[in-house]
Every structure is written in structure tokens, then in C-alpha cells.
GROMACS .gro file of C-alpha atoms in nm:
model
  375
    1MET     CA    1   5.673  -2.588  -4.619
    2GLU     CA    2   6.015  -2.476  -4.482
    3TRP     CA    3   6.031  -2.244  -4.192
    4SER     CA    4   6.307  -1.966  -4.221
    5LEU     CA    5   6.403  -1.655  -4.059
    6GLU     CA    6   6.354  -1.471  -4.393
    7ARG     CA    7   5.997  -1.599  -4.443
    8MET     CA    8   5.909  -1.499  -4.090
    9ARG     CA    9   6.018  -1.133  -4.173
   10GLU     CA   10   5.817  -1.138  -4.491
   11TRP     CA   11   5.500  -1.250  -4.309
   12VAL     CA   12   5.534  -0.974  -4.010
   13ALA     CA   13   5.604  -0.707  -4.270
   14GLY     CA   14   5.307  -0.816  -4.462
   15GLY     CA   15   5.095  -0.811  -4.157
   16MET     CA   16   5.202  -0.457  -4.041
   17GLN     CA   17   5.129  -0.341  -4.393
   18SER     CA   18   4.767  -0.472  -4.365
   19VAL     CA   19   4.722  -0.315  -4.025
   20ARG     CA   20   4.842   0.042  -4.155
   21GLU     CA   21   4.597  -0.012  -4.457
   22CYS     CA   22   4.277  -0.079  -4.239
   23GLU     CA   23   4.370   0.114  -3.933
   24GLY     CA   24   4.085   0.358  -3.973
   25GLY     CA   25   3.819   0.097  -4.025
   26ALA     CA   26   3.942  -0.122  -3.729
   27LEU     CA   27   3.938   0.165  -3.487
   28GLY     CA   28   3.590   0.261  -3.606
   29THR     CA   29   3.463  -0.103  -3.548
   30ALA     CA   30   3.631  -0.128  -3.203
   31LEU     CA   31   3.462   0.206  -3.105
   32CYS     CA   32   3.126   0.091  -3.230
   33LEU     CA   33   3.147  -0.237  -3.040
   34ALA     CA   34   3.250  -0.040  -2.718
   35LEU     CA   35   2.946   0.193  -2.750
   36LEU     CA   36   2.711  -0.102  -2.795
   37PHE     CA   37   2.845  -0.280  -2.498
   38ILE     CA   38   2.820   0.029  -2.263
   39TRP     CA   39   2.457   0.072  -2.390
   40TYR     CA   40   2.360  -0.292  -2.319
   41CYS     CA   41   2.516  -0.274  -1.969
   42TYR     CA   42   2.296   0.045  -1.909
   43ARG     CA   43   1.961  -0.127  -2.035
   44VAL     CA   44   2.032  -0.444  -1.810
   45GLY     CA   45   2.098  -0.223  -1.499
   46CYS     CA   46   1.783  -0.029  -1.552
   47GLU     CA   47   1.574  -0.340  -1.607
   48HIS     CA   48   1.710  -0.540  -1.309
   49SER     CA   49   1.765  -0.282  -1.048
   50VAL     CA   50   1.494  -0.302  -0.766
   51PRO     CA   51   1.376   0.057  -0.695
   52SER     CA   52   1.284   0.156  -0.349
   53LEU     CA   53   0.957   0.348  -0.388
   54ARG     CA   54   0.923   0.644  -0.148
   55GLY     CA   55   1.227   0.533   0.025
   56GLY     CA   56   1.026   0.252   0.188
   57TYR     CA   57   0.904  -0.091   0.089
   58THR     CA   58   1.124  -0.302  -0.149
   59PRO     CA   59   0.948  -0.631  -0.244
   60GLU     CA   60   1.062  -0.975  -0.177
   61GLY     CA   61   1.098  -1.054  -0.553
   62ARG     CA   62   1.374  -1.075  -0.820
   63GLY     CA   63   1.652  -1.216  -0.592
   64GLY     CA   64   1.573  -1.012  -0.280
   65GLY     CA   65   1.413  -1.075   0.064
   66ALA     CA   66   1.181  -0.890   0.259
   67LEU     CA   67   1.323  -0.585   0.426
   68PRO     CA   68   1.427  -0.655   0.788
   69ALA     CA   69   1.192  -0.499   1.056
   70SER     CA   70   1.455  -0.270   1.192
   71VAL     CA   71   1.516  -0.131   0.840
   72LEU     CA   72   1.136  -0.076   0.767
   73THR     CA   73   1.123   0.086   1.138
   74ALA     CA   74   1.392   0.331   1.048
   75ASP     CA   75   1.241   0.410   0.708
   76LEU     CA   76   0.908   0.493   0.859
   77SER     CA   77   1.056   0.692   1.127
   78ASN     CA   78   1.235   0.899   0.856
   79ARG     CA   79   0.915   0.945   0.674
   80LEU     CA   80   0.741   1.050   0.984
   81ALA     CA   81   0.996   1.303   1.056
   82SER     CA   82   0.960   1.468   0.733
   83SER     CA   83   0.585   1.432   0.709
   84LYS     CA   84   0.309   1.703   0.781
   85LEU     CA   85  -0.008   1.628   0.961
   86ARG     CA   86  -0.264   1.567   0.688
   87GLN     CA   87  -0.592   1.424   0.835
   88VAL     CA   88  -0.782   1.370   0.507
   89GLY     CA   89  -1.055   1.114   0.389
   90GLY     CA   90  -1.230   0.860   0.579
   91VAL     CA   91  -1.160   0.510   0.735
   92GLY     CA   92  -1.045   0.314   0.434
   93GLY     CA   93  -0.996   0.628   0.220
   94VAL     CA   94  -0.766   0.601  -0.062
   95GLY     CA   95  -0.697   0.976  -0.169
   96GLY     CA   96  -0.366   1.117  -0.154
   97GLY     CA   97  -0.262   1.481  -0.162
   98ALA     CA   98  -0.582   1.623  -0.047
   99THR     CA   99  -0.613   1.957   0.104
  100GLU     CA  100  -0.788   1.992   0.433
  101GLU     CA  101  -1.013   2.227   0.612
  102GLU     CA  102  -1.049   2.176   1.003
  103LEU     CA  103  -1.387   2.273   1.148
  104ASN     CA  104  -1.459   2.223   1.511
  105GLY     CA  105  -1.170   2.003   1.548
  106PHE     CA  106  -1.255   1.779   1.268
  107ALA     CA  107  -1.073   1.759   0.927
  108TYR     CA  108  -1.284   1.709   0.604
  109CYS     CA  109  -1.139   1.613   0.247
  110GLN     CA  110  -1.184   1.896  -0.001
  111SER     CA  111  -0.968   1.765  -0.280
  112PRO     CA  112  -1.125   1.674  -0.621
  113GLU     CA  113  -0.779   1.463  -0.670
  114CYS     CA  114  -0.896   1.225  -0.382
  115PHE     CA  115  -0.948   0.874  -0.512
  116ARG     CA  116  -1.201   0.796  -0.265
  117CYS     CA  117  -1.408   1.101  -0.310
  118SER     CA  118  -1.386   1.132  -0.693
  119ARG     CA  119  -1.609   0.903  -0.885
  120PRO     CA  120  -1.410   0.641  -1.055
  121GLY     CA  121  -1.440   0.678  -1.431
  122GLU     CA  122  -1.263   0.721  -1.777
  123GLY     CA  123  -1.034   0.989  -1.624
  124LEU     CA  124  -0.924   0.759  -1.347
  125ASN     CA  125  -0.870   0.466  -1.586
  126GLN     CA  126  -0.647   0.676  -1.817
  127ARG     CA  127  -0.427   0.802  -1.515
  128LEU     CA  128  -0.389   0.452  -1.392
  129TYR     CA  129  -0.297   0.293  -1.747
  130HIS     CA  130  -0.064   0.582  -1.791
  131SER     CA  131   0.094   0.530  -1.444
  132LEU     CA  132   0.150   0.155  -1.517
  133GLN     CA  133   0.315   0.245  -1.880
  134GLU     CA  134   0.533   0.474  -1.697
  135TYR     CA  135   0.632   0.199  -1.436
  136ALA     CA  136   0.699  -0.064  -1.709
  137LYS     CA  137   0.910   0.183  -1.913
  138ARG     CA  138   1.106   0.252  -1.611
  139TYR     CA  139   1.138  -0.079  -1.471
  140THR     CA  140   0.982  -0.387  -1.646
  141TRP     CA  141   0.657  -0.543  -1.760
  142ALA     CA  142   0.744  -0.887  -1.605
  143GLY     CA  143   0.478  -1.022  -1.358
  144MET     CA  144   0.237  -0.737  -1.466
  145GLY     CA  145  -0.031  -0.964  -1.630
  146ARG     CA  146  -0.300  -0.940  -1.376
  147VAL     CA  147  -0.224  -0.562  -1.300
  148HIS     CA  148  -0.232  -0.480  -1.691
  149LYS     CA  149  -0.556  -0.661  -1.703
  150GLY     CA  150  -0.713  -0.505  -1.408
  151VAL     CA  151  -0.626  -0.145  -1.533
  152ARG     CA  152  -0.727  -0.231  -1.884
  153ASP     CA  153  -1.078  -0.376  -1.773
  154GLN     CA  154  -1.164  -0.145  -1.481
  155GLY     CA  155  -1.493  -0.049  -1.624
  156ARG     CA  156  -1.607  -0.397  -1.645
  157TYR     CA  157  -1.458  -0.530  -1.298
  158LEU     CA  158  -1.600  -0.234  -1.094
  159LEU     CA  159  -1.949  -0.317  -1.188
  160CYS     CA  160  -2.063   0.039  -1.135
  161ASN     CA  161  -2.425   0.003  -1.215
  162ARG     CA  162  -2.496  -0.351  -1.103
  163PRO     CA  163  -2.570  -0.475  -0.760
  164SER     CA  164  -2.277  -0.707  -0.634
  165ILE     CA  165  -2.151  -0.848  -0.294
  166GLN     CA  166  -1.820  -0.738  -0.403
  167LYS     CA  167  -1.749  -0.405  -0.569
  168PRO     CA  168  -1.427  -0.224  -0.508
  169GLU     CA  169  -1.454   0.133  -0.569
  170VAL     CA  170  -1.119   0.224  -0.713
  171PHE     CA  171  -0.937  -0.080  -0.839
  172PHE     CA  172  -1.000  -0.457  -0.881
  173LEU     CA  173  -0.716  -0.707  -0.930
  174PRO     CA  174  -0.854  -1.013  -1.113
  175ASP     CA  175  -0.806  -1.365  -1.034
  176LEU     CA  176  -0.734  -1.323  -0.683
  177PRO     CA  177  -0.905  -1.574  -0.413
  178SER     CA  178  -1.169  -1.393  -0.266
  179ALA     CA  179  -1.389  -1.449   0.050
  180PRO     CA  180  -1.542  -1.209   0.314
  181PHE     CA  181  -1.330  -1.334   0.593
  182PHE     CA  182  -0.979  -1.485   0.581
  183SER     CA  183  -0.814  -1.734   0.825
  184ARG     CA  184  -0.553  -1.583   1.058
  185GLU     CA  185  -0.299  -1.821   0.869
  186ALA     CA  186  -0.333  -1.598   0.573
  187GLN     CA  187  -0.099  -1.337   0.740
  188LYS     CA  188   0.017  -1.552   1.041
  189HIS     CA  189   0.338  -1.358   1.132
  190ASP     CA  190   0.148  -1.003   1.153
  191VAL     CA  191  -0.152  -1.135   1.318
  192GLU     CA  192   0.057  -1.283   1.599
  193LEU     CA  193   0.276  -0.975   1.625
  194LEU     CA  194  -0.047  -0.766   1.667
  195GLU     CA  195  -0.191  -1.006   1.918
  196ARG     CA  196   0.134  -0.999   2.105
  197SER     CA  197   0.116  -0.613   2.133
  198PHE     CA  198  -0.243  -0.598   2.234
  199PRO     CA  199  -0.153  -0.468   2.594
  200ALA     CA  200   0.073  -0.180   2.462
  201LEU     CA  201  -0.166  -0.080   2.205
  202LEU     CA  202  -0.445  -0.064   2.441
  203VAL     CA  203  -0.240   0.144   2.678
  204GLU     CA  204  -0.153   0.388   2.398
  205PHE     CA  205  -0.516   0.399   2.289
  206GLU     CA  206  -0.618   0.497   2.655
  207SER     CA  207  -0.367   0.773   2.649
  208VAL     CA  208  -0.487   0.936   2.337
  209TYR     CA  209  -0.849   0.894   2.391
  210ARG     CA  210  -0.846   1.054   2.750
  211LEU     CA  211  -0.670   1.371   2.633
  212PRO     CA  212  -0.885   1.704   2.680
  213PRO     CA  213  -1.071   1.838   2.368
  214SER     CA  214  -0.849   2.017   2.112
  215ARG     CA  215  -1.020   2.353   2.179
  216THR     CA  216  -1.323   2.517   2.290
  217GLY     CA  217  -1.639   2.379   2.119
  218SER     CA  218  -1.462   2.059   2.009
  219SER     CA  219  -1.591   1.719   2.153
  220LEU     CA  220  -1.296   1.537   2.040
  221PRO     CA  221  -0.942   1.514   2.188
  222PRO     CA  222  -0.669   1.629   1.930
  223GLY     CA  223  -0.601   1.403   1.640
  224TRP     CA  224  -0.935   1.225   1.641
  225LYS     CA  225  -1.166   1.253   1.348
  226ALA     CA  226  -1.557   1.224   1.349
  227ASN     CA  227  -1.703   0.999   1.064
  228SER     CA  228  -2.045   1.005   0.916
  229THR     CA  229  -2.306   0.752   1.054
  230PRO     CA  230  -2.649   0.722   1.032
  231ARG     CA  231  -2.684   0.683   1.423
  232GLY     CA  232  -2.426   0.701   1.707
  233GLN     CA  233  -2.071   0.810   1.688
  234TRP     CA  234  -1.763   0.661   1.497
  235TRP     CA  235  -1.426   0.817   1.557
  236THR     CA  236  -1.080   0.746   1.409
  237PHE     CA  237  -0.736   0.835   1.528
  238TYR     CA  238  -0.493   0.781   1.224
  239LEU     CA  239  -0.136   0.697   1.244
  240VAL     CA  240  -0.132   0.632   0.866
  241ASN     CA  241  -0.418   0.763   0.636
  242GLN     CA  242  -0.402   0.668   0.278
  243GLY     CA  243  -0.042   0.594   0.299
  244THR     CA  244   0.063   0.924   0.454
  245PRO     CA  245   0.192   0.915   0.812
  246MET     CA  246   0.002   1.138   1.051
  247ALA     CA  247   0.316   1.301   1.222
  248LEU     CA  248   0.156   1.442   1.537
  249ASN     CA  249  -0.068   1.139   1.602
  250ALA     CA  250   0.214   0.904   1.548
  251ARG     CA  251   0.432   1.081   1.785
  252ARG     CA  252   0.188   1.052   2.068
  253CYS     CA  253   0.186   0.669   1.998
  254PRO     CA  254   0.558   0.550   1.958
  255ARG     CA  255   0.494   0.194   2.044
  256ALA     CA  256   0.193   0.155   1.795
  257TRP     CA  257   0.421   0.310   1.532
  258ARG     CA  258   0.705   0.064   1.627
  259VAL     CA  259   0.468  -0.220   1.579
  260LEU     CA  260   0.360  -0.087   1.226
  261GLY     CA  261   0.744  -0.084   1.141
  262GLN     CA  262   0.775  -0.450   1.249
  263LEU     CA  263   0.475  -0.579   1.025
  264ARG     CA  264   0.596  -0.768   0.708
  265THR     CA  265   0.275  -0.701   0.508
  266PHE     CA  266   0.154  -0.363   0.622
  267ILE     CA  267   0.063  -0.144   0.307
  268ALA     CA  268   0.310   0.147   0.398
  269ASN     CA  269   0.363   0.305   0.065
  270ASN     CA  270   0.039   0.359  -0.133
  271VAL     CA  271  -0.307   0.516  -0.080
  272PHE     CA  272  -0.468   0.189   0.014
  273GLY     CA  273  -0.268   0.176   0.336
  274ASN     CA  274  -0.435   0.302   0.675
  275ALA     CA  275  -0.354   0.237   1.049
  276CYS     CA  276  -0.571   0.384   1.310
  277PHE     CA  277  -0.767   0.340   1.634
  278SER     CA  278  -1.128   0.302   1.560
  279VAL     CA  279  -1.406   0.373   1.807
  280LEU     CA  280  -1.763   0.302   1.774
  281SER     CA  281  -1.998   0.442   2.059
  282PRO     CA  282  -2.311   0.242   2.196
  283GLY     CA  283  -2.607   0.253   1.955
  284ALA     CA  284  -2.379   0.327   1.664
  285THR     CA  285  -2.412   0.190   1.310
  286ILE     CA  286  -2.160   0.213   1.022
  287SER     CA  287  -2.360   0.232   0.703
  288GLU     CA  288  -2.305  -0.056   0.441
  289HIS     CA  289  -2.024   0.031   0.217
  290TYR     CA  290  -1.737  -0.126  -0.019
  291GLY     CA  291  -1.387  -0.054   0.032
  292PRO     CA  292  -1.154   0.066  -0.249
  293THR     CA  293  -0.977  -0.240  -0.368
  294ASN     CA  294  -0.960  -0.626  -0.333
  295VAL     CA  295  -0.554  -0.612  -0.290
  296ARG     CA  296  -0.560  -0.571   0.073
  297LEU     CA  297  -0.694  -0.743   0.365
  298ARG     CA  298  -0.839  -0.516   0.662
  299CYS     CA  299  -0.717  -0.640   1.009
  300HIS     CA  300  -0.907  -0.560   1.314
  301LEU     CA  301  -0.745  -0.626   1.669
  302GLY     CA  302  -1.006  -0.607   1.923
  303LEU     CA  303  -0.905  -0.367   2.208
  304LYS     CA  304  -1.240  -0.332   2.380
  305VAL     CA  305  -1.520  -0.536   2.287
  306PRO     CA  306  -1.857  -0.517   2.468
  307SER     CA  307  -2.146  -0.751   2.411
  308ASN     CA  308  -2.377  -0.688   2.116
  309CYS     CA  309  -2.113  -0.573   1.874
  310GLU     CA  310  -2.100  -0.732   1.536
  311LEU     CA  311  -1.904  -0.699   1.211
  312VAL     CA  312  -2.088  -0.818   0.897
  313VAL     CA  313  -1.891  -0.875   0.562
  314GLY     CA  314  -2.066  -1.007   0.251
  315GLY     CA  315  -2.357  -1.112   0.453
  316GLU     CA  316  -2.156  -1.304   0.703
  317PRO     CA  317  -2.160  -1.189   1.066
  318GLN     CA  318  -1.865  -1.210   1.304
  319CYS     CA  319  -1.779  -1.088   1.651
  320TRP     CA  320  -1.454  -0.923   1.753
  321SER     CA  321  -1.273  -1.058   2.046
  322GLU     CA  322  -1.046  -0.867   2.278
  323GLY     CA  323  -0.688  -0.951   2.199
  324SER     CA  324  -0.747  -1.119   1.880
  325CYS     CA  325  -0.742  -1.027   1.508
  326LEU     CA  326  -1.010  -1.047   1.242
  327LEU     CA  327  -0.905  -1.056   0.891
  328PHE     CA  328  -1.151  -0.938   0.619
  329ASP     CA  329  -1.182  -0.818   0.262
  330ASP     CA  330  -1.338  -0.481   0.282
  331SER     CA  331  -1.405  -0.476  -0.095
  332PHE     CA  332  -1.697  -0.696  -0.005
  333LEU     CA  333  -2.021  -0.501   0.129
  334HIS     CA  334  -1.972  -0.452   0.488
  335THR     CA  335  -2.115  -0.289   0.798
  336ALA     CA  336  -2.063  -0.275   1.162
  337PHE     CA  337  -2.264  -0.185   1.471
  338HIS     CA  338  -2.272  -0.163   1.855
  339ASP     CA  339  -2.615  -0.241   1.983
  340GLY     CA  340  -2.497  -0.230   2.343
  341SER     CA  341  -2.601   0.017   2.619
  342PRO     CA  342  -2.427   0.332   2.730
  343GLU     CA  343  -2.293   0.149   3.035
  344ASP     CA  344  -2.113  -0.105   2.809
  345GLY     CA  345  -1.872   0.175   2.669
  346PRO     CA  346  -1.741   0.193   2.315
  347ARG     CA  347  -1.618  -0.076   2.103
  348VAL     CA  348  -1.252  -0.008   2.014
  349VAL     CA  349  -1.025  -0.182   1.748
  350PHE     CA  350  -0.679  -0.111   1.603
  351MET     CA  351  -0.710  -0.124   1.236
  352VAL     CA  352  -0.428  -0.194   0.985
  353ASP     CA  353  -0.427  -0.282   0.612
  354LEU     CA  354  -0.226  -0.570   0.500
  355TRP     CA  355  -0.147  -0.706   0.146
  356HIS     CA  356  -0.354  -0.982   0.017
  357PRO     CA  357  -0.136  -1.280   0.038
  358ASN     CA  358  -0.179  -1.361  -0.325
  359VAL     CA  359  -0.061  -1.049  -0.452
  360ALA     CA  360   0.294  -1.121  -0.570
  361ALA     CA  361   0.597  -0.919  -0.486
  362ALA     CA  362   0.625  -0.761  -0.836
  363GLU     CA  363   0.250  -0.673  -0.828
  364ARG     CA  364   0.301  -0.490  -0.495
  365GLN     CA  365   0.590  -0.290  -0.605
  366ALA     CA  366   0.396  -0.187  -0.937
  367LEU     CA  367   0.073  -0.098  -0.732
  368ASP     CA  368   0.298   0.096  -0.482
  369TYR     CA  369   0.424   0.306  -0.787
  370ILE     CA  370   0.091   0.346  -0.956
  371PHE     CA  371  -0.102   0.438  -0.638
  372THR     CA  372   0.163   0.656  -0.455
  373PRO     CA  373   0.015   0.908  -0.248
  374GLY     CA  374  -0.033   1.244  -0.438
  375ARG     CA  375   0.016   1.078  -0.787
   0.00000   0.00000   0.00000
């Protein structure tokens, strides 16, 4: 083939004529491709962005690391500043958004929406499944196999009408390793941090325990709550109750609040998370009961431990020790008692709820969403 200027002109002229003939179709195709690309970018962004639920905990998974302690402390402080005092539910309670009625210095949960106070049933199962579907639609189904299985089969896992040594009252996550007590190595960082904070926590306990009663006729200082026991007295002073910061109480205990912000596995953003000082008077017994879920480990740091005090979980007895932590799964049947004399004084522990070490980051994120306080 001979190349010439005349032939090149013919080719250029033919190409321009072809473009003019199909200009409308080409522009339409280009516009459709651009719209498809924009839609694809939007979907990818929705599925892979990591949400920060309640402005707090962001999980370690999906390319991220655990939040630095300084960030978590600042977040807890922001939540504290905006929260109202809501003393609701009992120790290990899991209800959010409960209204309150204060009688003789004590607050009692009155809300039918409280997870802990309402009987788990078909209505709760439907709410959980709806929340899980909503979460997956907004974020992802990735890593949700056990959570989906737990929500789907709640009636079978809760074993409502069968005696069992382990029977969480609200939510059971299947295929988690379970035992009444766990080694301190299960949450080594947080256990060691709490034990190093023992002197500061003891001082703050003394400061809030020795305050005068809140008003005439009340036997407890402000912020304390009386819990039902078959004998003796059991009092709690919450910093976080069912995932909700207790603003006035936390302001009285700034060092304890700072410790909570430094914990890596504290359940700060859902109704299974609690932190409090717990006092058991001499002669007191806490009735046998189950906790709400197996996704957490309850940690007790002994602050004052007289002799003849014992914690029994799943039939296994353990004794507290001052300055040391006990880790246990409170979804097992458990009780506690103080058989000492009045001269021995009360048994005092600092109690916090930590994530079970085998709950994955993606599962924690989903559970924070499903069990957000007030949902």
C-alpha cells in the first residue's frame, strides 16, 4: 500500500464523517459509563467505610487498629459531658432508654423496653433480626455468620424452659469457648492496667462511699443504688450502666473514668457494658442468677476483701483478693456471699465488663449497633 498525502486526507475526512454520524450514540454511551462508574464508587465506599458507632468504639478489623487510649478517653469524656444521669436497671442490666423513678434515694427501672426487665421472646427476636438486617444493609454481611446464627436461633440457644449451667437471658453467641472462670491472660492488658490502678480506685471508692446521705430518709450517699438480696445489703455506684455514662457519678470519680478510657476491651457502646463499685455488706448473699450474654467477661478488681467472702460461678468457687482481678463469664449461673462478721466490714470490688477475647472485631461492631442503648 502506498502512503500519500491525498490518501491521508481521505481517511481523516472519512473518520470525521463517521463521528458526526454516530455523535449522539457515542455521547449517550459515555454518559451511561460515567454514571455506572459513579454508582460503583458510591457502593464501594459504603461497604468499606468503618462506621464509628455512637461516636465511640471503632473496631480493630478491616485494616484498622484499636483506638489509642487518648482518643477513647476523649470520646468517653465527650459522651459524659452530653449525657444525663440515668440510674436504671441492676448489676449486669442490659436495658437502655429506661425511664426512672427515684424513691428514698434509690432508682428503679420502670421501662417495658428494658432488655433486662422484659421477658425475652418472639418480639425481642424479631427486633434483633431487624437490627442485624439493617446493619448488614448499611455496612456488610462479612463476618456475621455467628451473629446471624445467634439471632436466628435465639429460642433454642436461650433454653428458656430447661435447667442449664449456662443460660444467658438476652443473647447467646454460638461457638464461643466457654468456662466459668478465665485466666487473666485472656485480657492481659486490661487486667494489668486495672491492677496498677488499684490504689487510685480505692481512694475514689472511699471518697464516694463516705459522703453523707443524699437527703433525709435515705440511707445511702448520692449516686448509690440498692439491689434486691435475700439477706444483707448490696449497693452499687455506676459509672456506666447498660452502656450509658452516669454523668454525676463519673464526675465524682475522674481517675476511675480515666482508667475506663484506657481499657482496650471495655464494652463502652452497647447495653451489655457496665462499670461500677459494688459493695456487699457482712451477712449478705446475692441470689443465683444468669447474666444477659456470653459475649462479655465480667472483671472484678478486689478493693476490700474480708475473709469468708466467695464468688461461685457454674458451681466453681473462687475468692477475691485485694489488688487482683477475677475474670468470669456471668452467663453461667453465679452467686456471691459475704459470711464475715460486722467487724470485718464490707466486701468491695470495682466491676467492669470486657469483651470475650474470641468475639471478632467485626462481630463487636455489629453487636454495638444491634444493642445500642435505646434501640
